[in-house]
Amino acid sequence: MKQLLIVAHAPSPNTQRLREAAERGARHPEVETVDVIVKPPLETGPDDVRACNAILLGTTENLGYMSGALKDFFDRCYYPVLEEKQGLPCALYVRAGHDGTGTRRAVEGIVTGLRWKWVQEPLILRGEWQESFIDQVEELGLYLAAGLEAGVL
């Protein structure tokens, strides 16, 4: 079994719905050989990252930056996993009330330093809440899990 780790900050009902959508997509019934682990950033550590074969990050845009919880995750995990997890397939979704540019840039900088591999452009969910955000994040979760199962990630 391969493992997909979803690390998503979900401080509101809508961001909880996004995290649930990512998990639902990743647990699609046709994806049979991927174990999905979902954890909030403050409860995720280096051992979780070491155990996974791909990672999906989710964050809110806070003051033009990633959530403090996701930043804390990176602070605790960066050096412990730096050497052994290079090339880790990753993706990101950002729930951005504004444009998400600063959040995206900050996460991309850290991911570049970790030498993880983007599997697609970060998904930025901008502006007022839209129900279509749910489908987009669910599709992202499915894409990562299916890619892991197929061996293309």
mmCIF file with all atom_site columns, C-alpha atoms in Angstrom:
data_model
loop_
_atom_site.group_PDB
_atom_site.id
_atom_site.type_symbol
_atom_site.label_atom_id
_atom_site.label_alt_id
_atom_site.label_comp_id
_atom_site.label_asym_id
_atom_site.label_entity_id
_atom_site.label_seq_id
_atom_site.pdbx_PDB_ins_code
_atom_site.Cartn_x
_atom_site.Cartn_y
_atom_site.Cartn_z
_atom_site.occupancy
_atom_site.B_iso_or_equiv
_atom_site.pdbx_formal_charge
_atom_site.auth_seq_id
_atom_site.auth_comp_id
_atom_site.auth_asym_id
_atom_site.auth_atom_id
_atom_site.pdbx_PDB_model_num
ATOM 1   C CA . MET A 1 1   ? 0.000   0.000  0.000   1.00 0.00 ? 1   MET A CA 1
ATOM 2   C CA . LYS A 1 2   ? 1.157   3.498  -0.812  1.00 0.00 ? 2   LYS A CA 1
ATOM 3   C CA . GLN A 1 3   ? 0.254   6.333  1.524   1.00 0.00 ? 3   GLN A CA 1
ATOM 4   C CA . LEU A 1 4   ? -1.163  9.756  0.743   1.00 0.00 ? 4   LEU A CA 1
ATOM 5   C CA . LEU A 1 5   ? -0.860  12.250 3.586   1.00 0.00 ? 5   LEU A CA 1
ATOM 6   C CA . ILE A 1 6   ? -3.316  15.152 3.641   1.00 0.00 ? 6   ILE A CA 1
ATOM 7   C CA . VAL A 1 7   ? -2.150  17.984 5.901   1.00 0.00 ? 7   VAL A CA 1
ATOM 8   C CA . ALA A 1 8   ? -4.819  20.658 5.916   1.00 0.00 ? 8   ALA A CA 1
ATOM 9   C CA . HIS A 1 9   ? -5.617  23.546 8.225   1.00 0.00 ? 9   HIS A CA 1
ATOM 10  C CA . ALA A 1 10  ? -9.394  23.758 8.634   1.00 0.00 ? 10  ALA A CA 1
ATOM 11  C CA . PRO A 1 11  ? -10.418 26.447 11.139  1.00 0.00 ? 11  PRO A CA 1
ATOM 12  C CA . SER A 1 12  ? -13.922 27.064 9.747   1.00 0.00 ? 12  SER A CA 1
ATOM 13  C CA . PRO A 1 13  ? -16.871 24.982 8.563   1.00 0.00 ? 13  PRO A CA 1
ATOM 14  C CA . ASN A 1 14  ? -16.062 25.731 4.919   1.00 0.00 ? 14  ASN A CA 1
ATOM 15  C CA . THR A 1 15  ? -12.397 24.812 5.234   1.00 0.00 ? 15  THR A CA 1
ATOM 16  C CA . GLN A 1 16  ? -13.458 21.634 7.049   1.00 0.00 ? 16  GLN A CA 1
ATOM 17  C CA . ARG A 1 17  ? -15.619 20.871 4.014   1.00 0.00 ? 17  ARG A CA 1
ATOM 18  C CA . LEU A 1 18  ? -12.554 21.353 1.801   1.00 0.00 ? 18  LEU A CA 1
ATOM 19  C CA . ARG A 1 19  ? -10.495 18.940 3.892   1.00 0.00 ? 19  ARG A CA 1
ATOM 20  C CA . GLU A 1 20  ? -13.335 16.412 3.791   1.00 0.00 ? 20  GLU A CA 1
ATOM 21  C CA . ALA A 1 21  ? -13.563 16.834 -0.003  1.00 0.00 ? 21  ALA A CA 1
ATOM 22  C CA . ALA A 1 22  ? -9.835  16.154 -0.379  1.00 0.00 ? 22  ALA A CA 1
ATOM 23  C CA . GLU A 1 23  ? -10.220 12.996 1.685   1.00 0.00 ? 23  GLU A CA 1
ATOM 24  C CA . ARG A 1 24  ? -13.348 11.901 -0.189  1.00 0.00 ? 24  ARG A CA 1
ATOM 25  C CA . GLY A 1 25  ? -11.559 12.283 -3.510  1.00 0.00 ? 25  GLY A CA 1
ATOM 26  C CA . ALA A 1 26  ? -8.484  10.428 -2.262  1.00 0.00 ? 26  ALA A CA 1
ATOM 27  C CA . ARG A 1 27  ? -10.656 7.591  -0.932  1.00 0.00 ? 27  ARG A CA 1
ATOM 28  C CA . HIS A 1 28  ? -12.519 7.147  -4.225  1.00 0.00 ? 28  HIS A CA 1
ATOM 29  C CA . PRO A 1 29  ? -13.818 3.557  -4.386  1.00 0.00 ? 29  PRO A CA 1
ATOM 30  C CA . GLU A 1 30  ? -11.815 2.800  -7.530  1.00 0.00 ? 30  GLU A CA 1
ATOM 31  C CA . VAL A 1 31  ? -8.543  3.699  -5.791  1.00 0.00 ? 31  VAL A CA 1
ATOM 32  C CA . GLU A 1 32  ? -7.868  0.506  -3.886  1.00 0.00 ? 32  GLU A CA 1
ATOM 33  C CA . THR A 1 33  ? -4.153  0.485  -3.021  1.00 0.00 ? 33  THR A CA 1
ATOM 34  C CA . VAL A 1 34  ? -3.633  3.887  -1.420  1.00 0.00 ? 34  VAL A CA 1
ATOM 35  C CA . ASP A 1 35  ? -3.941  4.428  2.307   1.00 0.00 ? 35  ASP A CA 1
ATOM 36  C CA . VAL A 1 36  ? -5.127  7.974  3.075   1.00 0.00 ? 36  VAL A CA 1
ATOM 37  C CA . ILE A 1 37  ? -4.070  9.710  6.286   1.00 0.00 ? 37  ILE A CA 1
ATOM 38  C CA . VAL A 1 38  ? -5.660  13.080 7.139   1.00 0.00 ? 38  VAL A CA 1
ATOM 39  C CA . LYS A 1 39  ? -4.169  15.232 9.870   1.00 0.00 ? 39  LYS A CA 1
ATOM 40  C CA . PRO A 1 40  ? -4.239  18.857 10.951  1.00 0.00 ? 40  PRO A CA 1
ATOM 41  C CA . PRO A 1 41  ? -0.836  20.543 10.638  1.00 0.00 ? 41  PRO A CA 1
ATOM 42  C CA . LEU A 1 42  ? -0.332  20.909 14.396  1.00 0.00 ? 42  LEU A CA 1
ATOM 43  C CA . GLU A 1 43  ? -0.713  17.124 14.819  1.00 0.00 ? 43  GLU A CA 1
ATOM 44  C CA . THR A 1 44  ? 1.553   16.150 11.912  1.00 0.00 ? 44  THR A CA 1
ATOM 45  C CA . GLY A 1 45  ? 5.233   15.467 12.397  1.00 0.00 ? 45  GLY A CA 1
ATOM 46  C CA . PRO A 1 46  ? 8.328   14.251 10.587  1.00 0.00 ? 46  PRO A CA 1
ATOM 47  C CA . ASP A 1 47  ? 7.419   10.570 11.035  1.00 0.00 ? 47  ASP A CA 1
ATOM 48  C CA . ASP A 1 48  ? 4.136   11.179 9.181   1.00 0.00 ? 48  ASP A CA 1
ATOM 49  C CA . VAL A 1 49  ? 6.016   12.739 6.283   1.00 0.00 ? 49  VAL A CA 1
ATOM 50  C CA . ARG A 1 50  ? 8.600   9.943  6.253   1.00 0.00 ? 50  ARG A CA 1
ATOM 51  C CA . ALA A 1 51  ? 5.814   7.354  6.010   1.00 0.00 ? 51  ALA A CA 1
ATOM 52  C CA . CYS A 1 52  ? 4.006   8.914  3.054   1.00 0.00 ? 52  CYS A CA 1
ATOM 53  C CA . ASN A 1 53  ? 4.503   8.556  -0.703  1.00 0.00 ? 53  ASN A CA 1
ATOM 54  C CA . ALA A 1 54  ? 2.782   11.857 -1.565  1.00 0.00 ? 54  ALA A CA 1
ATOM 55  C CA . ILE A 1 55  ? 1.432   14.843 0.350   1.00 0.00 ? 55  ILE A CA 1
ATOM 56  C CA . LEU A 1 56  ? -1.499  17.187 -0.186  1.00 0.00 ? 56  LEU A CA 1
ATOM 57  C CA . LEU A 1 57  ? -1.245  20.487 1.684   1.00 0.00 ? 57  LEU A CA 1
ATOM 58  C CA . GLY A 1 58  ? -4.235  22.695 2.452   1.00 0.00 ? 58  GLY A CA 1
ATOM 59  C CA . THR A 1 59  ? -4.181  26.117 4.037   1.00 0.00 ? 59  THR A CA 1
ATOM 60  C CA . THR A 1 60  ? -6.082  29.301 4.491   1.00 0.00 ? 60  THR A CA 1
ATOM 61  C CA . GLU A 1 61  ? -4.663  32.633 3.413   1.00 0.00 ? 61  GLU A CA 1
ATOM 62  C CA . ASN A 1 62  ? -3.885  34.533 6.616   1.00 0.00 ? 62  ASN A CA 1
ATOM 63  C CA . LEU A 1 63  ? -2.660  38.108 6.233   1.00 0.00 ? 63  LEU A CA 1
ATOM 64  C CA . GLY A 1 64  ? -1.305  37.257 2.789   1.00 0.00 ? 64  GLY A CA 1
ATOM 65  C CA . TYR A 1 65  ? 0.565   34.197 4.078   1.00 0.00 ? 65  TYR A CA 1
ATOM 66  C CA . MET A 1 66  ? -0.055  30.518 4.875   1.00 0.00 ? 66  MET A CA 1
ATOM 67  C CA . SER A 1 67  ? -1.746  29.642 8.147   1.00 0.00 ? 67  SER A CA 1
ATOM 68  C CA . GLY A 1 68  ? 0.436   29.683 11.224  1.00 0.00 ? 68  GLY A CA 1
ATOM 69  C CA . ALA A 1 69  ? -0.446  26.018 11.723  1.00 0.00 ? 69  ALA A CA 1
ATOM 70  C CA . LEU A 1 70  ? 0.973   25.023 8.323   1.00 0.00 ? 70  LEU A CA 1
ATOM 71  C CA . LYS A 1 71  ? 4.057   27.164 8.933   1.00 0.00 ? 71  LYS A CA 1
ATOM 72  C CA . ASP A 1 72  ? 4.517   25.383 12.261  1.00 0.00 ? 72  ASP A CA 1
ATOM 73  C CA . PHE A 1 73  ? 4.299   22.030 10.444  1.00 0.00 ? 73  PHE A CA 1
ATOM 74  C CA . PHE A 1 74  ? 7.056   23.120 8.068   1.00 0.00 ? 74  PHE A CA 1
ATOM 75  C CA . ASP A 1 75  ? 9.177   24.499 10.937  1.00 0.00 ? 75  ASP A CA 1
ATOM 76  C CA . ARG A 1 76  ? 9.045   21.160 12.773  1.00 0.00 ? 76  ARG A CA 1
ATOM 77  C CA . CYS A 1 77  ? 9.448   18.906 9.734   1.00 0.00 ? 77  CYS A CA 1
ATOM 78  C CA . TYR A 1 78  ? 11.801  20.743 7.384   1.00 0.00 ? 78  TYR A CA 1
ATOM 79  C CA . TYR A 1 79  ? 15.219  19.610 8.588   1.00 0.00 ? 79  TYR A CA 1
ATOM 80  C CA . PRO A 1 80  ? 14.198  16.158 9.874   1.00 0.00 ? 80  PRO A CA 1
ATOM 81  C CA . VAL A 1 81  ? 12.874  15.129 6.422   1.00 0.00 ? 81  VAL A CA 1
ATOM 82  C CA . LEU A 1 82  ? 15.048  17.296 4.160   1.00 0.00 ? 82  LEU A CA 1
ATOM 83  C CA . GLU A 1 83  ? 17.458  14.632 2.936   1.00 0.00 ? 83  GLU A CA 1
ATOM 84  C CA . GLU A 1 84  ? 15.275  11.532 2.827   1.00 0.00 ? 84  GLU A CA 1
ATOM 85  C CA . LYS A 1 85  ? 12.074  12.933 1.272   1.00 0.00 ? 85  LYS A CA 1
ATOM 86  C CA . GLN A 1 86  ? 13.493  14.783 -1.741  1.00 0.00 ? 86  GLN A CA 1
ATOM 87  C CA . GLY A 1 87  ? 11.259  14.244 -4.764  1.00 0.00 ? 87  GLY A CA 1
ATOM 88  C CA . LEU A 1 88  ? 8.131   13.718 -2.630  1.00 0.00 ? 88  LEU A CA 1
ATOM 89  C CA . PRO A 1 89  ? 5.111   14.357 -4.897  1.00 0.00 ? 89  PRO A CA 1
ATOM 90  C CA . CYS A 1 90  ? 3.043   17.223 -3.496  1.00 0.00 ? 90  CYS A CA 1
ATOM 91  C CA . ALA A 1 91  ? 0.101   19.465 -4.243  1.00 0.00 ? 91  ALA A CA 1
ATOM 92  C CA . LEU A 1 92  ? -1.474  22.467 -2.538  1.00 0.00 ? 92  LEU A CA 1
ATOM 93  C CA . TYR A 1 93  ? -4.838  24.109 -2.221  1.00 0.00 ? 93  TYR A CA 1
ATOM 94  C CA . VAL A 1 94  ? -5.286  27.568 -0.705  1.00 0.00 ? 94  VAL A CA 1
ATOM 95  C CA . ARG A 1 95  ? -8.575  29.018 0.509   1.00 0.00 ? 95  ARG A CA 1
ATOM 96  C CA . ALA A 1 96  ? -7.829  32.655 -0.263  1.00 0.00 ? 96  ALA A CA 1
ATOM 97  C CA . GLY A 1 97  ? -10.170 35.469 0.617   1.00 0.00 ? 97  GLY A CA 1
ATOM 98  C CA . HIS A 1 98  ? -8.030  37.736 -1.560  1.00 0.00 ? 98  HIS A CA 1
ATOM 99  C CA . ASP A 1 99  ? -5.644  36.584 -4.286  1.00 0.00 ? 99  ASP A CA 1
ATOM 100 C CA . GLY A 1 100 ? -3.527  33.918 -2.557  1.00 0.00 ? 100 GLY A CA 1
ATOM 101 C CA . THR A 1 101 ? -0.297  35.154 -4.146  1.00 0.00 ? 101 THR A CA 1
ATOM 102 C CA . GLY A 1 102 ? 1.690   35.556 -0.932  1.00 0.00 ? 102 GLY A CA 1
ATOM 103 C CA . THR A 1 103 ? 0.492   32.234 0.434   1.00 0.00 ? 103 THR A CA 1
ATOM 104 C CA . ARG A 1 104 ? 1.378   30.400 -2.753  1.00 0.00 ? 104 ARG A CA 1
ATOM 105 C CA . ARG A 1 105 ? 4.794   32.043 -2.951  1.00 0.00 ? 105 ARG A CA 1
ATOM 106 C CA . ALA A 1 106 ? 5.591   31.182 0.681   1.00 0.00 ? 106 ALA A CA 1
ATOM 107 C CA . VAL A 1 107 ? 4.642   27.516 0.348   1.00 0.00 ? 107 VAL A CA 1
ATOM 108 C CA . GLU A 1 108 ? 6.417   27.217 -3.010  1.00 0.00 ? 108 GLU A CA 1
ATOM 109 C CA . GLY A 1 109 ? 9.592   28.598 -1.444  1.00 0.00 ? 109 GLY A CA 1
ATOM 110 C CA . ILE A 1 110 ? 9.556   25.990 1.314   1.00 0.00 ? 110 ILE A CA 1
ATOM 111 C CA . VAL A 1 111 ? 8.674   23.157 -1.075  1.00 0.00 ? 111 VAL A CA 1
ATOM 112 C CA . THR A 1 112 ? 11.528  24.227 -3.364  1.00 0.00 ? 112 THR A CA 1
ATOM 113 C CA . GLY A 1 113 ? 13.912  24.073 -0.407  1.00 0.00 ? 113 GLY A CA 1
ATOM 114 C CA . LEU A 1 114 ? 12.650  20.599 0.497   1.00 0.00 ? 114 LEU A CA 1
ATOM 115 C CA . ARG A 1 115 ? 13.068  19.579 -3.155  1.00 0.00 ? 115 ARG A CA 1
ATOM 116 C CA . TRP A 1 116 ? 9.581   18.113 -3.259  1.00 0.00 ? 116 TRP A CA 1
ATOM 117 C CA . LYS A 1 117 ? 7.998   17.667 -6.680  1.00 0.00 ? 117 LYS A CA 1
ATOM 118 C CA . TRP A 1 118 ? 4.852   19.579 -7.653  1.00 0.00 ? 118 TRP A CA 1
ATOM 119 C CA . VAL A 1 119 ? 2.381   17.317 -9.416  1.00 0.00 ? 119 VAL A CA 1
ATOM 120 C CA . GLN A 1 120 ? 0.259   20.251 -10.574 1.00 0.00 ? 120 GLN A CA 1
ATOM 121 C CA . GLU A 1 121 ? -0.031  23.995 -10.137 1.00 0.00 ? 121 GLU A CA 1
ATOM 122 C CA . PRO A 1 122 ? -1.309  25.048 -6.703  1.00 0.00 ? 122 PRO A CA 1
ATOM 123 C CA . LEU A 1 123 ? -5.090  25.336 -6.573  1.00 0.00 ? 123 LEU A CA 1
ATOM 124 C CA . ILE A 1 124 ? -6.025  28.821 -5.374  1.00 0.00 ? 124 ILE A CA 1
ATOM 125 C CA . LEU A 1 125 ? -9.678  29.155 -4.292  1.00 0.00 ? 125 LEU A CA 1
ATOM 126 C CA . ARG A 1 126 ? -10.098 32.936 -4.480  1.00 0.00 ? 126 ARG A CA 1
ATOM 127 C CA . GLY A 1 127 ? -12.702 35.395 -3.286  1.00 0.00 ? 127 GLY A CA 1
ATOM 128 C CA . GLU A 1 128 ? -16.128 34.726 -1.851  1.00 0.00 ? 128 GLU A CA 1
ATOM 129 C CA . TRP A 1 129 ? -16.999 31.129 -0.997  1.00 0.00 ? 129 TRP A CA 1
ATOM 130 C CA . GLN A 1 130 ? -18.216 29.067 -3.955  1.00 0.00 ? 130 GLN A CA 1
ATOM 131 C CA . GLU A 1 131 ? -19.640 25.562 -3.762  1.00 0.00 ? 131 GLU A CA 1
ATOM 132 C CA . SER A 1 132 ? -17.501 24.648 -6.779  1.00 0.00 ? 132 SER A CA 1
ATOM 133 C CA . PHE A 1 133 ? -14.450 24.823 -4.484  1.00 0.00 ? 133 PHE A CA 1
ATOM 134 C CA . ILE A 1 134 ? -15.587 21.499 -2.998  1.00 0.00 ? 134 ILE A CA 1
ATOM 135 C CA . ASP A 1 135 ? -15.491 19.727 -6.368  1.00 0.00 ? 135 ASP A CA 1
ATOM 136 C CA . GLN A 1 136 ? -12.100 21.204 -7.249  1.00 0.00 ? 136 GLN A CA 1
ATOM 137 C CA . VAL A 1 137 ? -10.492 19.993 -4.021  1.00 0.00 ? 137 VAL A CA 1
ATOM 138 C CA . GLU A 1 138 ? -12.162 16.590 -4.277  1.00 0.00 ? 138 GLU A CA 1
ATOM 139 C CA . GLU A 1 139 ? -10.763 16.238 -7.789  1.00 0.00 ? 139 GLU A CA 1
ATOM 140 C CA . LEU A 1 140 ? -7.304  17.193 -6.521  1.00 0.00 ? 140 LEU A CA 1
ATOM 141 C CA . GLY A 1 141 ? -7.456  14.467 -3.853  1.00 0.00 ? 141 GLY A CA 1
ATOM 142 C CA . LEU A 1 142 ? -8.567  11.917 -6.442  1.00 0.00 ? 142 LEU A CA 1
ATOM 143 C CA . TYR A 1 143 ? -5.813  12.980 -8.848  1.00 0.00 ? 143 TYR A CA 1
ATOM 144 C CA . LEU A 1 144 ? -3.111  12.439 -6.233  1.00 0.00 ? 144 LEU A CA 1
ATOM 145 C CA . ALA A 1 145 ? -4.433  9.079  -5.045  1.00 0.00 ? 145 ALA A CA 1
ATOM 146 C CA . ALA A 1 146 ? -5.012  7.773  -8.582  1.00 0.00 ? 146 ALA A CA 1
ATOM 147 C CA . GLY A 1 147 ? -1.576  8.962  -9.645  1.00 0.00 ? 147 GLY A CA 1
ATOM 148 C CA . LEU A 1 148 ? 0.019   7.169  -6.707  1.00 0.00 ? 148 LEU A CA 1
ATOM 149 C CA . GLU A 1 149 ? -1.903  3.988  -7.440  1.00 0.00 ? 149 GLU A CA 1
ATOM 150 C CA . ALA A 1 150 ? -0.962  4.104  -11.133 1.00 0.00 ? 150 ALA A CA 1
ATOM 151 C CA . GLY A 1 151 ? 2.689   4.696  -10.302 1.00 0.00 ? 151 GLY A CA 1
ATOM 152 C CA . VAL A 1 152 ? 2.925   7.952  -12.270 1.00 0.00 ? 152 VAL A CA 1
ATOM 153 C CA . LEU A 1 153 ? 3.721   10.110 -9.242  1.00 0.00 ? 153 LEU A CA 1
#
